[in-house]
Amino acid sequence: MNNDHSARHADAADRARRRFLRQSSTLALLAAGGMALPAIAREMRSSKPLPAVRVAEPSQATVYVPPSRARGSAVLDVRNYGAYGDGIHDDTAAIQRAIDALPSTGGTVVVPPGVYLIDAEKSVRLRSLMHLQLDHEAKLVARSNAADRYYVVNAYKVNDVEISGGQVIGERNNHLGSTGEWGHCVMVRGCKRVTVRDMRMADGWGDGLSIGAADGSTTVLSEDVAVANVVCSNNRRQGLTIGRTRDVRVHDSQFCYTGGIKPGCGIDIEPDPIGTSLTDGVLIQNCWIHDNAGNGIQIYKEVHDVTVRDCRIEFNQGYGVLAIGAVDGTIANNTLAHNRLYGVGLRVATTGYGVDGNTFRNNKTLYFGVTNTTTTPITVTGTSVTTNPKTTWHLEITTDSVATVGTNYYAQ
């Protein structure tokens, strides 16, 4: 009986995650409706509207179930602590009172349907051993501010945390200042065992979601962070930043329409140049990364062991995937299409990368309409590329990078 109940629960959770991705994809596209697409995207797509979902749903056998985190059984409703959820009152203090009222063993803070205005300069500050559970019709919305830096939801040096449901919305369209790039919808810094799932993070002055280290007398990396079934759309700097961390897993998610300040990537894996710590162990799987002003995925210096697998990476204004100074990684079984620069670029001291099983189509659209002088794209099977640039419309490997290129599939 218990096994039957667990199976039914798992099936229901899988269906809910699939339904959320379909709904959130539509929301992301609607959000982008008021945002001017880059000229190349308008030219290539004006007569062909983007469908609601273009990532194939994973089979039942491959659906990723994100980990639950340890916490107590207490359940507190923010309405019982003074939250209005009417889009008029500032609900920051009320939500914080509910979080602070959890017992030492932790528990769940429930946010019912409604629009909750948040003073993002103060933030909703999470504690250890807790689940911030937003109803799917709940929104945490940042009030307008002029700050260079803000976090609507802030997890700082806490452990065993889960954030799920609803939407966290920044204020980039109503920002009162013109400087800074660190206004994030959700910040995870110096934390261990965190799950972020089934939610949308949009319109941040900086990132939708940022994961990194906490600095002080010692550096505390974020470790064991799972991101599943989220949509990050229309954020100004990055959809997702992964800084100094260990073991970050990103599954079944969408990162799109990023732009406003560089780098403008869907996902930027880039540790801050502080001390000797680095980023080690990142998996990005079954994600849809599209229509970003910069690279789809950027892997930038002091980053070890990144795997990008089973993703669709398309219509980005830079590379599909660009690695610079990165060590040991795998780019496999992805579709890389209609990116303005190369589908994959491995440059400047990138070593130990394997590129295999990918489908490349119509990349380097920066030169759309220019005759390609290489009639047959260069492929290297099972060979370490250490000399001579291997440059096509799809794949760029510079002479100081070392990569193994397996069997990929190319179309002009």
Coordinates of C-alpha atoms in Angstrom, one line a residue:
M1 CA 0.0 0.0 0.0
N2 CA 2.8 2.4 0.9
N3 CA 4.6 1.6 -2.4
D4 CA 1.4 2.2 -4.3
H5 CA 0.9 5.5 -2.5
S6 CA 4.5 6.6 -3.2
A7 CA 4.1 5.7 -6.9
R8 CA 0.9 7.7 -7.2
H9 CA 2.6 10.6 -5.5
A10 CA 5.6 10.5 -7.8
D11 CA 3.3 10.2 -10.9
A12 CA 1.3 13.3 -9.7
A13 CA 4.5 15.2 -9.1
D14 CA 5.8 14.4 -12.6
R15 CA 2.5 15.5 -14.2
A16 CA 2.6 18.7 -12.1
R17 CA 6.1 19.5 -13.2
R18 CA 5.3 18.9 -16.9
R19 CA 2.2 21.0 -16.7
F20 CA 4.2 23.8 -15.0
L21 CA 6.8 23.8 -17.8
R22 CA 4.1 24.1 -20.5
Q23 CA 2.3 27.0 -18.6
S24 CA 5.6 28.8 -17.8
S25 CA 6.8 28.6 -21.4
T26 CA 3.7 30.4 -22.4
L27 CA 4.3 33.0 -19.7
A28 CA 7.8 33.5 -20.8
L29 CA 6.7 34.2 -24.4
L30 CA 3.9 36.5 -23.2
A31 CA 6.4 38.4 -21.1
A32 CA 8.7 38.9 -24.1
G33 CA 5.8 40.3 -26.1
G34 CA 6.5 43.8 -24.8
M35 CA 10.3 43.4 -25.4
A36 CA 11.9 44.2 -28.7
L37 CA 13.7 41.1 -30.1
P38 CA 17.1 41.6 -31.6
A39 CA 16.9 42.5 -35.3
I40 CA 18.3 39.1 -36.5
A41 CA 15.6 37.3 -34.5
R42 CA 12.9 39.5 -35.9
E43 CA 14.0 39.0 -39.4
M44 CA 14.3 35.2 -39.1
R45 CA 11.1 34.7 -37.1
S46 CA 8.6 37.5 -37.9
S47 CA 6.6 35.2 -40.1
K48 CA 6.9 32.1 -37.8
P49 CA 5.6 32.7 -34.3
L50 CA 7.4 30.8 -31.6
P51 CA 5.3 27.9 -30.3
A52 CA 4.5 27.5 -26.7
V53 CA 6.9 24.7 -26.1
R54 CA 9.8 23.5 -28.2
V55 CA 11.6 21.2 -25.8
A56 CA 10.6 17.6 -26.0
E57 CA 9.2 16.4 -22.7
P58 CA 11.4 13.7 -21.2
S59 CA 10.2 10.2 -21.2
Q60 CA 8.7 8.8 -17.9
A61 CA 12.0 6.9 -17.3
T62 CA 14.1 10.1 -17.6
V63 CA 12.0 12.6 -15.6
Y64 CA 14.3 14.2 -13.1
V65 CA 12.8 14.3 -9.6
P66 CA 14.6 17.0 -7.5
P67 CA 15.6 16.2 -4.0
S68 CA 13.5 17.2 -1.0
R69 CA 15.4 18.7 1.8
A70 CA 15.3 17.9 5.6
R71 CA 13.0 20.1 7.7
G72 CA 10.4 19.9 10.4
S73 CA 6.7 19.3 10.0
A74 CA 5.4 22.8 11.0
V75 CA 3.3 24.6 8.4
L76 CA 2.8 28.3 8.7
D77 CA 0.6 30.5 6.4
V78 CA 1.9 34.0 5.7
R79 CA -1.7 35.4 5.8
N80 CA -1.8 34.5 9.5
Y81 CA 1.2 36.8 10.1
G82 CA -0.3 39.9 8.4
A83 CA 0.4 39.4 4.7
Y84 CA -2.3 40.9 2.4
G85 CA -1.3 39.6 -1.0
D86 CA -3.3 42.4 -2.6
G87 CA -0.5 44.0 -4.7
I88 CA -0.9 47.2 -2.6
H89 CA 0.5 46.6 0.8
D90 CA 4.2 45.9 1.5
D91 CA 4.2 42.3 2.6
T92 CA 7.9 41.9 3.3
A93 CA 7.7 42.1 7.1
A94 CA 4.7 39.8 7.3
I95 CA 6.4 37.0 5.3
Q96 CA 9.5 37.5 7.3
R97 CA 7.5 37.1 10.5
A98 CA 6.2 33.8 9.3
I99 CA 9.7 32.5 8.5
D100 CA 11.1 33.7 11.8
A101 CA 8.2 32.0 13.6
L102 CA 9.3 28.5 12.5
P103 CA 10.5 26.3 15.3
S104 CA 14.1 25.3 15.6
T105 CA 13.4 22.1 13.6
G106 CA 12.1 24.2 10.7
G107 CA 9.1 23.6 8.5
T108 CA 7.1 25.0 5.6
V109 CA 6.0 28.6 5.0
V110 CA 3.0 28.7 2.6
V111 CA 2.3 31.7 0.4
P112 CA -1.3 31.5 -0.9
P113 CA -2.6 32.9 -4.2
G114 CA -2.1 36.7 -4.5
V115 CA 0.4 39.4 -5.4
Y116 CA 2.8 40.2 -2.5
L117 CA 4.9 43.4 -2.8
I118 CA 8.4 42.9 -1.5
D119 CA 11.0 45.5 -0.5
A120 CA 13.8 43.8 -2.3
E121 CA 16.4 45.9 -0.5
K122 CA 15.4 44.2 2.7
S123 CA 14.6 40.8 1.0
V124 CA 12.7 37.8 2.1
R125 CA 15.5 36.1 4.1
L126 CA 15.3 32.4 4.3
R127 CA 16.5 30.2 7.2
S128 CA 17.8 26.7 7.4
L129 CA 15.5 23.7 7.4
M130 CA 12.7 25.4 5.6
H131 CA 10.5 25.2 2.5
L132 CA 9.2 28.5 1.0
Q133 CA 6.2 27.1 -0.8
L134 CA 4.4 29.5 -3.2
D135 CA 1.0 28.6 -4.6
H136 CA 1.1 28.4 -8.4
E137 CA -1.0 31.6 -8.4
A138 CA 1.2 33.5 -6.0
K139 CA 3.7 36.2 -7.0
L140 CA 6.4 37.9 -5.0
V141 CA 6.9 41.2 -6.8
A142 CA 9.7 43.7 -6.1
R143 CA 8.7 47.3 -5.4
S144 CA 10.5 49.9 -7.5
N145 CA 13.8 51.0 -6.1
A146 CA 17.1 52.6 -7.2
A147 CA 19.5 50.1 -5.7
D148 CA 22.4 48.7 -7.6
R149 CA 21.9 45.4 -5.7
Y150 CA 18.8 43.7 -4.4
Y151 CA 17.4 40.2 -3.8
V152 CA 13.7 39.5 -3.7
V153 CA 14.4 36.1 -2.0
N154 CA 17.7 35.7 -0.3
A155 CA 19.2 32.4 1.0
Y156 CA 22.5 33.3 2.7
K157 CA 24.7 30.7 4.5
V158 CA 21.7 28.4 5.2
N159 CA 21.3 24.7 4.7
D160 CA 18.5 22.3 3.7
V161 CA 16.3 24.8 1.9
E162 CA 13.6 24.4 -0.8
I163 CA 12.0 27.2 -2.8
S164 CA 9.1 26.2 -5.0
G165 CA 6.0 27.4 -7.0
G166 CA 4.6 30.6 -8.3
Q167 CA 6.6 33.5 -9.6
V168 CA 9.3 35.9 -8.3
I169 CA 9.3 39.1 -10.3
G170 CA 11.9 41.9 -10.3
E171 CA 11.3 45.5 -11.2
R172 CA 13.6 46.1 -14.2
N173 CA 10.7 47.8 -16.1
N174 CA 10.2 50.3 -13.2
H175 CA 13.7 50.6 -11.8
L176 CA 14.4 54.1 -10.5
G177 CA 18.2 54.0 -11.1
S178 CA 20.5 53.4 -14.0
T179 CA 23.6 51.7 -12.4
G180 CA 24.3 48.3 -11.1
E181 CA 23.6 44.8 -12.3
W182 CA 22.9 42.8 -9.2
G183 CA 19.2 43.0 -8.7
H184 CA 18.3 39.3 -8.6
C185 CA 15.0 37.6 -8.2
V186 CA 16.5 34.7 -6.1
M187 CA 19.9 34.7 -4.6
V188 CA 21.5 31.5 -3.1
R189 CA 24.9 32.3 -1.6
G190 CA 27.1 30.2 0.7
C191 CA 24.4 27.5 1.1
K192 CA 24.3 23.7 1.2
R193 CA 21.5 21.4 0.1
V194 CA 19.2 23.7 -1.8
T195 CA 16.4 22.9 -4.2
V196 CA 14.7 25.6 -6.4
R197 CA 11.9 24.1 -8.5
D198 CA 8.6 24.6 -10.4
M199 CA 8.8 28.4 -10.5
R200 CA 9.3 31.4 -12.8
M201 CA 11.8 34.2 -12.1
A202 CA 11.5 37.2 -14.4
D203 CA 12.2 40.9 -14.9
G204 CA 15.2 41.1 -12.6
W205 CA 17.5 44.2 -12.8
G206 CA 20.3 41.5 -12.7
D207 CA 19.7 37.8 -12.8
G208 CA 16.6 35.6 -12.5
L209 CA 18.6 33.1 -10.2
S210 CA 22.1 33.6 -8.9
I211 CA 24.0 30.8 -7.1
G212 CA 27.4 31.6 -5.6
A213 CA 29.7 31.8 -2.6
A214 CA 29.6 33.9 0.6
D215 CA 32.7 35.8 1.4
G216 CA 34.0 36.9 4.8
S217 CA 37.0 35.7 6.9
T218 CA 36.5 32.5 4.9
T219 CA 34.8 31.7 1.6
V220 CA 31.8 29.5 1.9
L221 CA 30.8 27.9 -1.4
S222 CA 27.3 26.9 -2.3
E223 CA 27.2 23.1 -2.6
D224 CA 24.6 20.5 -3.7
V225 CA 22.1 22.8 -5.4
A226 CA 19.3 21.4 -7.6
V227 CA 17.4 23.5 -10.0
A228 CA 14.4 21.9 -11.7
N229 CA 11.5 22.9 -13.9
V230 CA 12.1 26.7 -13.6
V231 CA 11.7 29.5 -16.2
C232 CA 14.0 32.5 -16.1
S233 CA 12.8 35.1 -18.6
N234 CA 13.4 38.8 -19.5
N235 CA 16.1 39.3 -16.9
R236 CA 18.6 42.1 -17.5
R237 CA 22.0 40.4 -16.9
Q238 CA 21.7 36.6 -16.9
G239 CA 18.9 34.1 -16.7
L240 CA 21.0 32.0 -14.3
T241 CA 24.5 32.7 -12.9
I242 CA 26.5 29.9 -11.4
G243 CA 29.5 31.3 -9.5
R244 CA 31.8 29.6 -7.0
T245 CA 30.0 26.4 -6.2
R246 CA 30.3 22.6 -6.1
D247 CA 27.7 20.2 -7.5
V248 CA 25.0 22.3 -9.2
R249 CA 22.4 20.4 -11.3
V250 CA 20.0 22.2 -13.6
H251 CA 17.2 20.1 -15.2
D252 CA 14.1 20.6 -17.4
S253 CA 14.3 24.4 -17.3
Q254 CA 14.1 27.3 -19.7
F255 CA 16.3 30.4 -19.8
C256 CA 15.3 33.0 -22.3
Y257 CA 15.0 36.7 -23.5
T258 CA 17.9 37.9 -21.3
G259 CA 19.3 41.3 -22.3
G260 CA 20.0 44.8 -21.2
I261 CA 23.5 44.6 -19.9
K262 CA 26.4 42.3 -20.7
P263 CA 27.0 39.4 -20.6
G264 CA 23.3 38.8 -21.3
C265 CA 23.6 35.0 -21.3
G266 CA 20.9 32.4 -20.7
I267 CA 23.3 30.7 -18.2
D268 CA 26.7 32.1 -17.2
I269 CA 29.0 29.8 -15.3
E270 CA 31.6 32.2 -14.0
P271 CA 33.2 32.3 -10.6
D272 CA 34.2 35.7 -9.2
P273 CA 38.0 36.1 -9.3
I274 CA 38.4 36.1 -5.5
G275 CA 40.9 33.8 -3.7
T276 CA 41.6 30.4 -5.0
S277 CA 38.1 28.9 -5.1
L278 CA 36.5 27.8 -8.4
T279 CA 33.4 26.3 -9.8
D280 CA 33.5 22.5 -9.8
G281 CA 30.8 20.1 -11.1
V282 CA 27.9 21.5 -13.1
L283 CA 25.2 19.5 -15.0
I284 CA 22.8 21.2 -17.4
Q285 CA 20.4 18.7 -18.8
N286 CA 17.2 18.8 -20.9
C287 CA 16.9 22.6 -20.9
W288 CA 15.7 25.1 -23.5
I289 CA 18.0 28.1 -23.8
H290 CA 16.9 30.6 -26.4
D291 CA 16.6 34.2 -27.5
N292 CA 19.3 35.6 -25.2
A293 CA 21.2 38.8 -26.1
G294 CA 24.6 37.1 -25.4
N295 CA 25.7 33.4 -25.4
G296 CA 23.2 30.7 -24.7
I297 CA 25.6 29.1 -22.1
Q298 CA 29.0 30.7 -21.2
I299 CA 31.6 28.7 -19.3
Y300 CA 34.2 31.2 -18.2
K301 CA 37.6 30.6 -16.5
E302 CA 38.3 28.6 -13.3
V303 CA 35.4 26.2 -14.1
H304 CA 35.9 22.5 -13.9
D305 CA 33.8 19.6 -14.9
V306 CA 30.7 21.0 -16.8
T307 CA 28.3 18.8 -18.7
V308 CA 25.7 20.2 -21.1
R309 CA 23.5 17.4 -22.3
D310 CA 20.2 16.9 -24.1
C311 CA 19.5 20.6 -24.4
R312 CA 18.0 22.8 -27.1
I313 CA 20.1 26.0 -27.5
E314 CA 18.9 28.3 -30.2
F315 CA 18.4 31.9 -31.5
N316 CA 21.0 33.3 -29.1
Q317 CA 22.8 36.4 -30.2
G318 CA 26.3 35.0 -29.3
Y319 CA 27.5 31.5 -29.3
G320 CA 25.3 28.6 -28.4
V321 CA 27.9 27.4 -25.9
L322 CA 31.2 29.3 -25.4
A323 CA 34.0 28.0 -23.1
I324 CA 37.0 30.1 -22.3
G325 CA 39.7 28.9 -20.0
A326 CA 37.5 26.0 -18.8
V327 CA 38.8 22.5 -17.8
D328 CA 37.2 19.1 -18.4
G329 CA 33.7 19.2 -19.8
T330 CA 31.2 17.4 -22.0
I331 CA 28.9 18.9 -24.6
A332 CA 26.7 16.0 -25.9
N333 CA 23.4 15.2 -27.6
N334 CA 22.3 18.8 -27.8
T335 CA 20.6 20.7 -30.7
L336 CA 22.4 24.0 -31.4
A337 CA 20.6 26.0 -34.0
H338 CA 20.2 29.5 -35.4
N339 CA 22.7 31.0 -33.0
R340 CA 24.2 34.3 -34.3
L341 CA 27.8 33.1 -33.7
Y342 CA 29.1 29.5 -33.7
G343 CA 27.1 26.7 -32.2
V344 CA 30.0 25.7 -29.9
G345 CA 33.2 27.7 -29.3
L346 CA 36.1 26.3 -27.3
R347 CA 38.7 29.0 -26.9
V348 CA 41.7 30.4 -25.0
A349 CA 43.1 27.6 -22.9
T350 CA 40.0 25.4 -22.7
T351 CA 41.1 21.8 -22.2
G352 CA 39.7 18.4 -21.8
Y353 CA 36.4 19.0 -23.6
G354 CA 34.4 16.4 -25.5
V355 CA 31.9 17.4 -28.2
D356 CA 29.8 14.5 -29.4
G357 CA 26.4 13.5 -30.6
N358 CA 25.2 17.1 -31.2
T359 CA 23.1 18.4 -34.0
F360 CA 24.2 21.7 -35.5
R361 CA 21.9 23.7 -37.8
N362 CA 22.2 27.2 -39.3
N363 CA 24.6 28.7 -36.8
K364 CA 26.8 31.7 -37.3
T365 CA 23.8 33.8 -38.5
L366 CA 25.9 36.9 -37.9
Y367 CA 27.1 36.1 -41.5
F368 CA 23.7 35.0 -42.7
G369 CA 23.7 35.1 -46.5
V370 CA 27.5 35.1 -46.8
T371 CA 28.9 32.1 -48.8
N372 CA 30.6 29.6 -46.6
T373 CA 34.0 28.9 -48.0
T374 CA 34.1 25.5 -46.3
T375 CA 31.8 23.4 -48.4
T376 CA 32.0 20.4 -46.0
P377 CA 32.0 21.2 -42.3
I378 CA 35.2 20.0 -40.7
T379 CA 34.7 17.1 -38.3
V380 CA 37.3 15.3 -36.3
T381 CA 36.4 11.8 -34.9
G382 CA 38.2 10.5 -31.9
T383 CA 41.1 12.9 -32.3
S384 CA 42.6 15.4 -29.9
V385 CA 42.5 18.7 -31.6
T386 CA 45.8 20.5 -30.7
T387 CA 46.9 22.1 -33.9
N388 CA 45.2 24.2 -36.6
P389 CA 41.9 26.0 -35.9
K390 CA 38.9 23.8 -36.6
T391 CA 36.5 26.4 -37.7
T392 CA 33.2 25.9 -39.4
W393 CA 29.8 27.7 -39.3
H394 CA 29.1 25.4 -36.3
L395 CA 32.1 24.6 -34.3
E396 CA 35.1 26.8 -33.4
I397 CA 38.2 25.3 -31.6
T398 CA 41.2 27.6 -31.3
T399 CA 44.8 26.4 -31.5
D400 CA 45.4 26.7 -27.8
S401 CA 42.3 24.6 -26.9
V402 CA 42.4 20.8 -26.5
A403 CA 39.2 19.0 -27.4
T404 CA 37.9 15.6 -28.6
V405 CA 35.3 15.9 -31.3
G406 CA 33.3 12.8 -31.9
T407 CA 30.4 12.2 -34.4
N408 CA 28.2 15.3 -34.7
Y409 CA 25.6 16.1 -37.2
Y410 CA 25.8 19.3 -39.3
A411 CA 23.3 21.1 -41.5
Q412 CA 23.9 24.4 -43.2

